[in-house]
C-alpha cells in the first residue's frame, strides 16, 4: 500500500490586490505553470482511505479491511446470529432520511446500506429490525448523538417538526418497500431531553417538553396507522417511565416502550450488584 503525501506551496499572487469579485472582467484564472502553491490535501475526510489512518480502520472495520466497499459486506451479523441475537436496533440520523437545508450533516446512500444489512439479517436469520431515528433537526437532547451538541432546538420548532415527519414518512416508506415489512419496528425518537441538567432522570423532560414529545408520538402513530397499522411503533420517552406515557394511548395502539436505565447516573451500581438492579427493573 502506497501513501502519497502532497505538500503544495501556495501562491502569493492573490495577496497583492486580493481576490477579484467573481463577476469582474478583471478575473484572473490560475496559470499552473507559474502558480507557487502552498496547500494541504484533506485526504481521509470526504473520501475514506485505509492507508491514511490504518489504526482507525483496523479498530473500526476489522484488521485487514482495505476499502469501504468490503466494509459494508463484512458484517458481524453472522456472529450475532450465532450468539442467539434475534433483534437489531439500528440507530440512524435524520439526515439518513431527509436533507434539511440548514443542516451540514451528510445525506447520501445510508438507506441503501441499511437495506443491505437489514435484508441480510432478515433473510438469513429472521432477525427483527428496529429502525431507530436517533437524532432530529435542531438536536433533541444537547448531545451530538441527538443531532447537535449543546442544542435541543427541536423542541417547540414547527419547522423541525415538519422535517421530523418527513423523516418518519421516509422510514415508513423504507419499511413498506421492504420484502418483509413485518420484520420491522419503527422507533422515531431517542432520549428527548429539554432539561439537560437532569439527564438520565425523569426531570430531564419538562412538562412542556413531554407535551411536545407526546404530540410528536401521536403524529408518528397516526402516520404509521394510516399506512400499515401492523408496524409496531417503539416509543422512547426520555427517562419518564412507561407508566407516565401509557395513559395517553389506547389498547389498540400498536406501541412498545423502550426504557433506558442509566445505572451509572445516581444509582449505587457496581459490577457486583448490577444484575440485581437489572432484575428489579425488568
Ligand atoms: C427551527 O428549525 C429549523 C430546521 O432545523 C431551523 O432552520 C430554524 O433555525 C429553527 N428555528 C429556531 C427559532 O430555532
PDB file of C-alpha atoms and ligand atoms in Angstrom:
ATOM      1  CA  UNK A   1       0.000   0.000   0.000  1.00  0.00           C
ATOM      2  CA  UNK A   2       1.430   3.302  -1.049  1.00  0.00           C
ATOM      3  CA  UNK A   3       0.627   6.523   0.663  1.00  0.00           C
ATOM      4  CA  UNK A   4       1.449   9.699  -1.145  1.00  0.00           C
ATOM      5  CA  UNK A   5       1.710  12.835   0.842  1.00  0.00           C
ATOM      6  CA  UNK A   6       1.424  16.043  -1.082  1.00  0.00           C
ATOM      7  CA  UNK A   7       2.842  19.239   0.142  1.00  0.00           C
ATOM      8  CA  UNK A   8       1.971  22.169  -2.040  1.00  0.00           C
ATOM      9  CA  UNK A   9       3.347  25.611  -1.867  1.00  0.00           C
ATOM     10  CA  UNK A  10       0.735  28.299  -2.070  1.00  0.00           C
ATOM     11  CA  UNK A  11       0.564  31.335  -4.149  1.00  0.00           C
ATOM     12  CA  UNK A  12       1.263  34.845  -3.286  1.00  0.00           C
ATOM     13  CA  UNK A  13      -0.304  36.246  -6.420  1.00  0.00           C
ATOM     14  CA  UNK A  14      -3.678  36.947  -4.823  1.00  0.00           C
ATOM     15  CA  UNK A  15      -2.142  38.617  -1.820  1.00  0.00           C
ATOM     16  CA  UNK A  16      -1.178  41.754  -3.704  1.00  0.00           C
ATOM     17  CA  UNK A  17      -4.640  43.078  -4.511  1.00  0.00           C
ATOM     18  CA  UNK A  18      -6.997  40.449  -3.012  1.00  0.00           C
ATOM     19  CA  UNK A  19      -9.275  38.153  -4.996  1.00  0.00           C
ATOM     20  CA  UNK A  20     -11.296  39.996  -7.635  1.00  0.00           C
ATOM     21  CA  UNK A  21     -15.086  39.623  -7.447  1.00  0.00           C
ATOM     22  CA  UNK A  22     -16.361  36.682  -9.482  1.00  0.00           C
ATOM     23  CA  UNK A  23     -18.255  38.865 -11.917  1.00  0.00           C
ATOM     24  CA  UNK A  24     -15.351  41.187 -12.530  1.00  0.00           C
ATOM     25  CA  UNK A  25     -13.863  41.395 -16.005  1.00  0.00           C
ATOM     26  CA  UNK A  26     -10.554  41.565 -14.166  1.00  0.00           C
ATOM     27  CA  UNK A  27     -10.960  37.898 -13.212  1.00  0.00           C
ATOM     28  CA  UNK A  28      -7.610  36.171 -13.468  1.00  0.00           C
ATOM     29  CA  UNK A  29      -7.576  32.438 -13.975  1.00  0.00           C
ATOM     30  CA  UNK A  30      -4.900  30.319 -12.466  1.00  0.00           C
ATOM     31  CA  UNK A  31      -1.824  29.548 -14.509  1.00  0.00           C
ATOM     32  CA  UNK A  32      -0.447  26.355 -13.010  1.00  0.00           C
ATOM     33  CA  UNK A  33       2.802  26.823 -14.865  1.00  0.00           C
ATOM     34  CA  UNK A  34       3.647  29.840 -12.729  1.00  0.00           C
ATOM     35  CA  UNK A  35       1.480  29.126  -9.671  1.00  0.00           C
ATOM     36  CA  UNK A  36       3.502  28.635  -6.499  1.00  0.00           C
ATOM     37  CA  UNK A  37       1.254  26.579  -4.261  1.00  0.00           C
ATOM     38  CA  UNK A  38       1.460  26.108  -0.507  1.00  0.00           C
ATOM     39  CA  UNK A  39      -1.514  23.918   0.281  1.00  0.00           C
ATOM     40  CA  UNK A  40      -2.673  20.816   2.026  1.00  0.00           C
ATOM     41  CA  UNK A  41      -4.616  17.723   0.935  1.00  0.00           C
ATOM     42  CA  UNK A  42      -7.654  16.913   3.086  1.00  0.00           C
ATOM     43  CA  UNK A  43      -7.347  13.199   2.448  1.00  0.00           C
ATOM     44  CA  UNK A  44      -9.424  10.787   4.511  1.00  0.00           C
ATOM     45  CA  UNK A  45     -12.125  13.371   5.160  1.00  0.00           C
ATOM     46  CA  UNK A  46     -14.780  13.119   2.428  1.00  0.00           C
ATOM     47  CA  UNK A  47     -13.041  10.227   0.737  1.00  0.00           C
ATOM     48  CA  UNK A  48     -12.081   7.435   3.076  1.00  0.00           C
ATOM     49  CA  UNK A  49      -8.737   5.742   2.579  1.00  0.00           C
ATOM     50  CA  UNK A  50      -7.490   2.929   4.721  1.00  0.00           C
ATOM     51  CA  UNK A  51      -3.841   3.844   4.259  1.00  0.00           C
ATOM     52  CA  UNK A  52      -4.340   7.307   5.709  1.00  0.00           C
ATOM     53  CA  UNK A  53      -5.442   6.015   9.103  1.00  0.00           C
ATOM     54  CA  UNK A  54      -4.877   2.256   9.328  1.00  0.00           C
ATOM     55  CA  UNK A  55      -5.159   2.256  13.116  1.00  0.00           C
ATOM     56  CA  UNK A  56      -8.695   3.663  12.977  1.00  0.00           C
ATOM     57  CA  UNK A  57      -9.648   1.311  10.128  1.00  0.00           C
ATOM     58  CA  UNK A  58      -8.331  -1.750  11.944  1.00  0.00           C
ATOM     59  CA  UNK A  59     -10.166  -0.752  15.088  1.00  0.00           C
ATOM     60  CA  UNK A  60     -13.466   0.035  13.357  1.00  0.00           C
ATOM     61  CA  UNK A  61     -13.594  -2.081  10.232  1.00  0.00           C
ATOM     62  CA  UNK A  62     -11.576  -5.076  11.399  1.00  0.00           C
ATOM     63  CA  UNK A  63      -7.970  -5.925  10.699  1.00  0.00           C
ATOM     64  CA  UNK A  64      -7.137  -6.352   7.035  1.00  0.00           C
ATOM     65  CA  UNK A  65     -10.062  -4.336   5.686  1.00  0.00           C
ATOM     66  CA  UNK A  66      -8.769  -2.282   2.772  1.00  0.00           C
ATOM     67  CA  UNK A  67     -11.717  -0.365   1.366  1.00  0.00           C
ATOM     68  CA  UNK A  68     -15.214   0.915   2.098  1.00  0.00           C
ATOM     69  CA  UNK A  69     -16.725  -1.484  -0.403  1.00  0.00           C
ATOM     70  CA  UNK A  70     -15.758  -4.511   1.645  1.00  0.00           C
ATOM     71  CA  UNK A  71     -16.608  -2.787   4.897  1.00  0.00           C
ATOM     72  CA  UNK A  72     -20.261  -2.950   4.018  1.00  0.00           C
ATOM     73  CA  UNK A  73     -20.126  -6.613   3.058  1.00  0.00           C
ATOM     74  CA  UNK A  74     -18.024  -7.564   6.044  1.00  0.00           C
ATOM     75  CA  UNK A  75     -20.808  -7.698   8.560  1.00  0.00           C
ATOM     76  CA  UNK A  76     -20.934  -9.129  12.009  1.00  0.00           C
ATOM     77  CA  UNK A  77     -24.497 -10.320  11.561  1.00  0.00           C
ATOM     78  CA  UNK A  78     -23.359 -13.947  11.339  1.00  0.00           C
ATOM     79  CA  UNK A  79     -21.608 -13.676  14.684  1.00  0.00           C
ATOM     80  CA  UNK A  80     -24.625 -12.043  16.293  1.00  0.00           C
ATOM     81  CA  UNK A  81     -26.989 -14.670  14.955  1.00  0.00           C
ATOM     82  CA  UNK A  82     -24.676 -17.414  16.215  1.00  0.00           C
ATOM     83  CA  UNK A  83     -24.856 -15.804  19.647  1.00  0.00           C
ATOM     84  CA  UNK A  84     -28.646 -16.005  19.569  1.00  0.00           C
ATOM     85  CA  UNK A  85     -29.384 -12.378  18.728  1.00  0.00           C
ATOM     86  CA  UNK A  86     -32.870 -12.020  17.269  1.00  0.00           C
ATOM     87  CA  UNK A  87     -33.353  -8.238  17.320  1.00  0.00           C
ATOM     88  CA  UNK A  88     -31.172  -5.478  15.961  1.00  0.00           C
ATOM     89  CA  UNK A  89     -31.792  -1.844  16.856  1.00  0.00           C
ATOM     90  CA  UNK A  90     -30.168   0.273  14.193  1.00  0.00           C
ATOM     91  CA  UNK A  91     -29.777   3.959  15.050  1.00  0.00           C
ATOM     92  CA  UNK A  92     -29.881   6.364  12.121  1.00  0.00           C
ATOM     93  CA  UNK A  93     -29.581  10.138  11.915  1.00  0.00           C
ATOM     94  CA  UNK A  94     -32.461  12.147  10.455  1.00  0.00           C
ATOM     95  CA  UNK A  95     -30.011  13.087   7.740  1.00  0.00           C
ATOM     96  CA  UNK A  96     -30.031   9.477   6.521  1.00  0.00           C
ATOM     97  CA  UNK A  97     -33.654  10.043   5.512  1.00  0.00           C
ATOM     98  CA  UNK A  98     -34.056  13.703   4.607  1.00  0.00           C
ATOM     99  CA  UNK A  99     -31.869  16.625   3.727  1.00  0.00           C
ATOM    100  CA  UNK A 100     -32.606  19.594   5.951  1.00  0.00           C
ATOM    101  CA  UNK A 101     -31.417  22.777   4.237  1.00  0.00           C
ATOM    102  CA  UNK A 102     -29.639  24.389   7.179  1.00  0.00           C
ATOM    103  CA  UNK A 103     -28.035  21.135   8.353  1.00  0.00           C
ATOM    104  CA  UNK A 104     -24.430  20.371   7.416  1.00  0.00           C
ATOM    105  CA  UNK A 105     -24.977  16.667   8.097  1.00  0.00           C
ATOM    106  CA  UNK A 106     -24.416  14.333   5.172  1.00  0.00           C
ATOM    107  CA  UNK A 107     -27.376  12.854   3.339  1.00  0.00           C
ATOM    108  CA  UNK A 108     -26.393  10.130   0.890  1.00  0.00           C
ATOM    109  CA  UNK A 109     -26.656   6.403   0.498  1.00  0.00           C
ATOM    110  CA  UNK A 110     -27.155   5.475   4.154  1.00  0.00           C
ATOM    111  CA  UNK A 111     -30.506   3.823   3.492  1.00  0.00           C
ATOM    112  CA  UNK A 112     -29.023   1.725   0.710  1.00  0.00           C
ATOM    113  CA  UNK A 113     -26.631   0.178   3.226  1.00  0.00           C
ATOM    114  CA  UNK A 114     -29.401  -0.113   5.765  1.00  0.00           C
ATOM    115  CA  UNK A 115     -31.304  -2.096   3.162  1.00  0.00           C
ATOM    116  CA  UNK A 116     -28.342  -4.413   2.530  1.00  0.00           C
ATOM    117  CA  UNK A 117     -27.747  -5.038   6.219  1.00  0.00           C
ATOM    118  CA  UNK A 118     -31.381  -5.485   7.190  1.00  0.00           C
ATOM    119  CA  UNK A 119     -32.182  -7.709   4.190  1.00  0.00           C
ATOM    120  CA  UNK A 120     -29.279  -9.958   5.054  1.00  0.00           C
ATOM    121  CA  UNK A 121     -30.209 -10.243   8.723  1.00  0.00           C
ATOM    122  CA  UNK A 122     -33.859 -10.899   7.925  1.00  0.00           C
ATOM    123  CA  UNK A 123     -33.417 -13.334   5.036  1.00  0.00           C
ATOM    124  CA  UNK A 124     -30.644 -15.307   6.592  1.00  0.00           C
ATOM    125  CA  UNK A 125     -31.656 -15.356  10.232  1.00  0.00           C
ATOM    126  CA  UNK A 126     -35.151 -13.899  10.572  1.00  0.00           C
ATOM    127  CA  UNK A 127     -33.729 -11.159  12.773  1.00  0.00           C
ATOM    128  CA  UNK A 128     -36.180  -8.364  13.618  1.00  0.00           C
ATOM    129  CA  UNK A 129     -35.003  -4.830  12.866  1.00  0.00           C
ATOM    130  CA  UNK A 130     -35.799  -1.768  14.966  1.00  0.00           C
ATOM    131  CA  UNK A 131     -35.208   1.290  12.835  1.00  0.00           C
ATOM    132  CA  UNK A 132     -34.308   3.984  15.295  1.00  0.00           C
ATOM    133  CA  UNK A 133     -34.296   7.668  14.343  1.00  0.00           C
ATOM    134  CA  UNK A 134     -31.677   8.748  16.820  1.00  0.00           C
ATOM    135  CA  UNK A 135     -31.457  12.447  16.027  1.00  0.00           C
ATOM    136  CA  UNK A 136     -33.870  15.082  14.757  1.00  0.00           C
ATOM    137  CA  UNK A 137     -33.334  18.557  13.278  1.00  0.00           C
ATOM    138  CA  UNK A 138     -32.169  21.106  15.812  1.00  0.00           C
ATOM    139  CA  UNK A 139     -30.987  18.436  18.267  1.00  0.00           C
ATOM    140  CA  UNK A 140     -33.176  16.520  20.723  1.00  0.00           C
ATOM    141  CA  UNK A 141     -31.036  16.281  23.851  1.00  0.00           C
ATOM    142  CA  UNK A 142     -27.991  18.592  23.875  1.00  0.00           C
ATOM    143  CA  UNK A 143     -25.744  15.739  22.775  1.00  0.00           C
ATOM    144  CA  UNK A 144     -24.039  15.138  19.455  1.00  0.00           C
ATOM    145  CA  UNK A 145     -25.911  11.863  19.173  1.00  0.00           C
ATOM    146  CA  UNK A 146     -29.202  13.770  19.270  1.00  0.00           C
ATOM    147  CA  UNK A 147     -28.299  15.962  16.312  1.00  0.00           C
ATOM    148  CA  UNK A 148     -26.162  18.706  17.775  1.00  0.00           C
ATOM    149  CA  UNK A 149     -24.008  19.154  20.845  1.00  0.00           C
ATOM    150  CA  UNK A 150     -25.326  21.867  23.155  1.00  0.00           C
ATOM    151  CA  UNK A 151     -28.671  22.127  21.360  1.00  0.00           C
ATOM    152  CA  UNK A 152     -32.168  20.844  21.882  1.00  0.00           C
ATOM    153  CA  UNK A 153     -33.740  23.231  19.394  1.00  0.00           C
ATOM    154  CA  UNK A 154     -36.053  20.522  18.068  1.00  0.00           C
ATOM    155  CA  UNK A 155     -38.491  21.333  20.868  1.00  0.00           C
ATOM    156  CA  UNK A 156     -41.208  23.847  20.020  1.00  0.00           C
ATOM    157  CA  UNK A 157     -39.950  24.361  16.497  1.00  0.00           C
ATOM    158  CA  UNK A 158     -42.611  23.690  13.883  1.00  0.00           C
ATOM    159  CA  UNK A 159     -40.116  23.595  11.008  1.00  0.00           C
ATOM    160  CA  UNK A 160     -38.023  20.994  12.803  1.00  0.00           C
ATOM    161  CA  UNK A 161     -41.194  19.027  13.498  1.00  0.00           C
ATOM    162  CA  UNK A 162     -42.234  19.161   9.834  1.00  0.00           C
ATOM    163  CA  UNK A 163     -38.848  17.750   8.840  1.00  0.00           C
ATOM    164  CA  UNK A 164     -39.149  15.116  11.553  1.00  0.00           C
ATOM    165  CA  UNK A 165     -42.375  13.898   9.977  1.00  0.00           C
ATOM    166  CA  UNK A 166     -40.680  13.820   6.575  1.00  0.00           C
ATOM    167  CA  UNK A 167     -38.026  11.646   8.222  1.00  0.00           C
ATOM    168  CA  UNK A 168     -40.700   9.360   9.622  1.00  0.00           C
ATOM    169  CA  UNK A 169     -42.501   9.175   6.267  1.00  0.00           C
ATOM    170  CA  UNK A 170     -39.249   8.138   4.578  1.00  0.00           C
ATOM    171  CA  UNK A 171     -38.640   5.447   7.198  1.00  0.00           C
ATOM    172  CA  UNK A 172     -42.199   4.118   6.845  1.00  0.00           C
ATOM    173  CA  UNK A 173     -41.717   4.015   3.067  1.00  0.00           C
ATOM    174  CA  UNK A 174     -38.457   2.118   3.567  1.00  0.00           C
ATOM    175  CA  UNK A 175     -40.254  -0.474   5.685  1.00  0.00           C
ATOM    176  CA  UNK A 176     -43.191  -0.742   3.310  1.00  0.00           C
ATOM    177  CA  UNK A 177     -40.913  -1.174   0.306  1.00  0.00           C
ATOM    178  CA  UNK A 178     -39.072  -3.988   2.019  1.00  0.00           C
ATOM    179  CA  UNK A 179     -39.927  -7.557   1.081  1.00  0.00           C
ATOM    180  CA  UNK A 180     -40.532  -8.055   4.804  1.00  0.00           C
ATOM    181  CA  UNK A 181     -42.461  -5.126   6.312  1.00  0.00           C
ATOM    182  CA  UNK A 182     -43.445  -7.463   9.114  1.00  0.00           C
ATOM    183  CA  UNK A 183     -39.833  -7.701  10.258  1.00  0.00           C
ATOM    184  CA  UNK A 184     -39.528  -4.042  11.268  1.00  0.00           C
ATOM    185  CA  UNK A 185     -40.376  -1.836  14.206  1.00  0.00           C
ATOM    186  CA  UNK A 186     -40.117   1.929  13.913  1.00  0.00           C
ATOM    187  CA  UNK A 187     -38.653   3.961  16.753  1.00  0.00           C
ATOM    188  CA  UNK A 188     -38.976   7.648  15.858  1.00  0.00           C
ATOM    189  CA  UNK A 189     -37.067   9.288  18.739  1.00  0.00           C
ATOM    190  CA  UNK A 190     -34.324   8.633  21.272  1.00  0.00           C
ATOM    191  CA  UNK A 191     -33.851  10.239  24.687  1.00  0.00           C
ATOM    192  CA  UNK A 192     -35.541  13.597  24.157  1.00  0.00           C
ATOM    193  CA  UNK A 193     -34.229  15.991  26.822  1.00  0.00           C
ATOM    194  CA  UNK A 194     -35.101  19.670  27.235  1.00  0.00           C
ATOM    195  CA  UNK A 195     -33.634  19.957  30.740  1.00  0.00           C
ATOM    196  CA  UNK A 196     -30.101  18.606  30.237  1.00  0.00           C
ATOM    197  CA  UNK A 197     -29.081  19.216  33.863  1.00  0.00           C
ATOM    198  CA  UNK A 198     -31.258  16.223  34.820  1.00  0.00           C
ATOM    199  CA  UNK A 199     -30.058  13.890  32.059  1.00  0.00           C
ATOM    200  CA  UNK A 200     -30.804  10.296  32.996  1.00  0.00           C
ATOM    201  CA  UNK A 201     -33.641  11.235  35.366  1.00  0.00           C
ATOM    202  CA  UNK A 202     -37.384  11.816  34.847  1.00  0.00           C
ATOM    203  CA  UNK A 203     -36.954  15.606  35.159  1.00  0.00           C
ATOM    204  CA  UNK A 204     -34.772  15.602  32.045  1.00  0.00           C
ATOM    205  CA  UNK A 205     -38.023  16.150  30.197  1.00  0.00           C
ATOM    206  CA  UNK A 206     -40.070  19.113  31.460  1.00  0.00           C
ATOM    207  CA  UNK A 207     -43.859  19.008  31.339  1.00  0.00           C
ATOM    208  CA  UNK A 208     -43.821  21.304  28.315  1.00  0.00           C
ATOM    209  CA  UNK A 209     -41.195  19.087  26.701  1.00  0.00           C
ATOM    210  CA  UNK A 210     -43.259  15.996  27.417  1.00  0.00           C
ATOM    211  CA  UNK A 211     -46.279  17.629  25.776  1.00  0.00           C
ATOM    212  CA  UNK A 212     -44.218  18.333  22.657  1.00  0.00           C
ATOM    213  CA  UNK A 213     -42.887  14.770  22.596  1.00  0.00           C
ATOM    214  CA  UNK A 214     -46.369  13.342  23.095  1.00  0.00           C
ATOM    215  CA  UNK A 215     -47.762  15.316  20.184  1.00  0.00           C
ATOM    216  CA  UNK A 216     -44.909  14.005  18.026  1.00  0.00           C
ATOM    217  CA  UNK A 217     -45.557  10.419  19.166  1.00  0.00           C
ATOM    218  CA  UNK A 218     -49.229  10.837  18.276  1.00  0.00           C
ATOM    219  CA  UNK A 219     -48.318  12.268  14.877  1.00  0.00           C
ATOM    220  CA  UNK A 220     -45.979   9.354  14.174  1.00  0.00           C
ATOM    221  CA  UNK A 221     -48.540   6.807  15.305  1.00  0.00           C
ATOM    222  CA  UNK A 222     -51.201   8.389  13.069  1.00  0.00           C
ATOM    223  CA  UNK A 223     -48.840   8.159  10.097  1.00  0.00           C
ATOM    224  CA  UNK A 224     -47.998   4.538  10.726  1.00  0.00           C
ATOM    225  CA  UNK A 225     -51.640   3.642  11.318  1.00  0.00           C
ATOM    226  CA  UNK A 226     -52.657   5.351   8.074  1.00  0.00           C
ATOM    227  CA  UNK A 227     -50.068   3.329   6.146  1.00  0.00           C
ATOM    228  CA  UNK A 228     -49.818  -0.030   7.871  1.00  0.00           C
ATOM    229  CA  UNK A 229     -51.149  -0.248  11.418  1.00  0.00           C
ATOM    230  CA  UNK A 230     -49.435  -3.594  11.885  1.00  0.00           C
ATOM    231  CA  UNK A 231     -45.993  -1.995  12.062  1.00  0.00           C
ATOM    232  CA  UNK A 232     -45.176  -1.575  15.767  1.00  0.00           C
ATOM    233  CA  UNK A 233     -44.041   1.861  16.934  1.00  0.00           C
ATOM    234  CA  UNK A 234     -41.472   1.850  19.700  1.00  0.00           C
ATOM    235  CA  UNK A 235     -41.581   4.888  21.974  1.00  0.00           C
ATOM    236  CA  UNK A 236     -38.535   6.063  23.869  1.00  0.00           C
ATOM    237  CA  UNK A 237     -39.929   8.618  26.280  1.00  0.00           C
ATOM    238  CA  UNK A 238     -36.746  10.089  27.685  1.00  0.00           C
ATOM    239  CA  UNK A 239     -36.337   8.999  31.324  1.00  0.00           C
ATOM    240  CA  UNK A 240     -40.004   9.154  32.173  1.00  0.00           C
ATOM    241  CA  UNK A 241     -41.345   5.680  32.909  1.00  0.00           C
ATOM    242  CA  UNK A 242     -43.775   3.797  30.678  1.00  0.00           C
ATOM    243  CA  UNK A 243     -46.488   4.451  33.276  1.00  0.00           C
ATOM    244  CA  UNK A 244     -46.136   8.186  32.545  1.00  0.00           C
ATOM    245  CA  UNK A 245     -46.925   7.725  28.847  1.00  0.00           C
ATOM    246  CA  UNK A 246     -49.254   4.773  28.665  1.00  0.00           C
ATOM    247  CA  UNK A 247     -52.456   6.599  29.836  1.00  0.00           C
ATOM    248  CA  UNK A 248     -52.165   8.750  26.701  1.00  0.00           C
ATOM    249  CA  UNK A 249     -52.648   5.762  24.426  1.00  0.00           C
ATOM    250  CA  UNK A 250     -55.384   3.227  23.880  1.00  0.00           C
ATOM    251  CA  UNK A 251     -55.154  -0.557  23.904  1.00  0.00           C
ATOM    252  CA  UNK A 252     -55.444  -0.824  20.143  1.00  0.00           C
ATOM    253  CA  UNK A 253     -52.375   1.403  19.578  1.00  0.00           C
ATOM    254  CA  UNK A 254     -49.612  -0.884  18.397  1.00  0.00           C
ATOM    255  CA  UNK A 255     -46.845   0.535  20.569  1.00  0.00           C
ATOM    256  CA  UNK A 256     -43.993  -0.725  22.689  1.00  0.00           C
ATOM    257  CA  UNK A 257     -41.989   1.280  25.237  1.00  0.00           C
ATOM    258  CA  UNK A 258     -38.213   1.346  25.250  1.00  0.00           C
ATOM    259  CA  UNK A 259     -36.981   2.229  28.746  1.00  0.00           C
ATOM    260  CA  UNK A 260     -33.395   3.370  29.183  1.00  0.00           C
ATOM    261  CA  UNK A 261     -31.979   2.711  32.625  1.00  0.00           C
ATOM    262  CA  UNK A 262     -28.888   4.767  33.333  1.00  0.00           C
ATOM    263  CA  UNK A 263     -27.366   2.668  36.061  1.00  0.00           C
ATOM    264  CA  UNK A 264     -24.361   4.930  36.258  1.00  0.00           C
ATOM    265  CA  UNK A 265     -26.499   8.010  36.929  1.00  0.00           C
ATOM    266  CA  UNK A 266     -27.353   8.409  40.581  1.00  0.00           C
ATOM    267  CA  UNK A 267     -27.806   4.750  41.467  1.00  0.00           C
ATOM    268  CA  UNK A 268     -25.324   2.879  43.667  1.00  0.00           C
ATOM    269  CA  UNK A 269     -24.477   0.401  40.951  1.00  0.00           C
ATOM    270  CA  UNK A 270     -21.340  -1.702  40.771  1.00  0.00           C
ATOM    271  CA  UNK A 271     -20.425  -4.638  38.593  1.00  0.00           C
ATOM    272  CA  UNK A 272     -21.269  -6.845  41.580  1.00  0.00           C
ATOM    273  CA  UNK A 273     -24.819  -5.613  42.140  1.00  0.00           C
ATOM    274  CA  UNK A 274     -25.776  -4.657  38.580  1.00  0.00           C
ATOM    275  CA  UNK A 275     -27.640  -7.956  37.928  1.00  0.00           C
ATOM    276  CA  UNK A 276     -29.806  -7.249  40.990  1.00  0.00           C
ATOM    277  CA  UNK A 277     -30.767  -3.814  39.587  1.00  0.00           C
ATOM    278  CA  UNK A 278     -31.406  -5.281  36.135  1.00  0.00           C
ATOM    279  CA  UNK A 279     -33.763  -7.848  37.628  1.00  0.00           C
ATOM    280  CA  UNK A 280     -35.555  -5.194  39.690  1.00  0.00           C
ATOM    281  CA  UNK A 281     -36.145  -3.113  36.570  1.00  0.00           C
ATOM    282  CA  UNK A 282     -37.189  -5.996  34.364  1.00  0.00           C
TER     283      UNK A 282
HETATM  284  C1  LIG B   1     -36.256  25.662  13.559  1.00  0.00           C
HETATM  285  O1  LIG B   1     -35.775  24.542  12.861  1.00  0.00           O
HETATM  286  C2  LIG B   1     -35.309  24.822  11.569  1.00  0.00           C
HETATM  287  C3  LIG B   1     -34.922  23.480  10.946  1.00  0.00           C
HETATM  288  O2  LIG B   1     -33.968  22.799  11.732  1.00  0.00           O
HETATM  289  C4  LIG B   1     -34.175  25.808  11.637  1.00  0.00           C
HETATM  290  O3  LIG B   1     -33.772  26.149  10.328  1.00  0.00           O
HETATM  291  C5  LIG B   1     -34.593  27.059  12.363  1.00  0.00           C
HETATM  292  O4  LIG B   1     -33.472  27.907  12.549  1.00  0.00           O
HETATM  293  C6  LIG B   1     -35.176  26.708  13.710  1.00  0.00           C
HETATM  294  N1  LIG B   1     -35.727  27.902  14.328  1.00  0.00           N
HETATM  295  C7  LIG B   1     -35.335  28.293  15.536  1.00  0.00           C
HETATM  296  C8  LIG B   1     -36.019  29.543  16.055  1.00  0.00           C
HETATM  297  O5  LIG B   1     -34.521  27.691  16.207  1.00  0.00           O
END
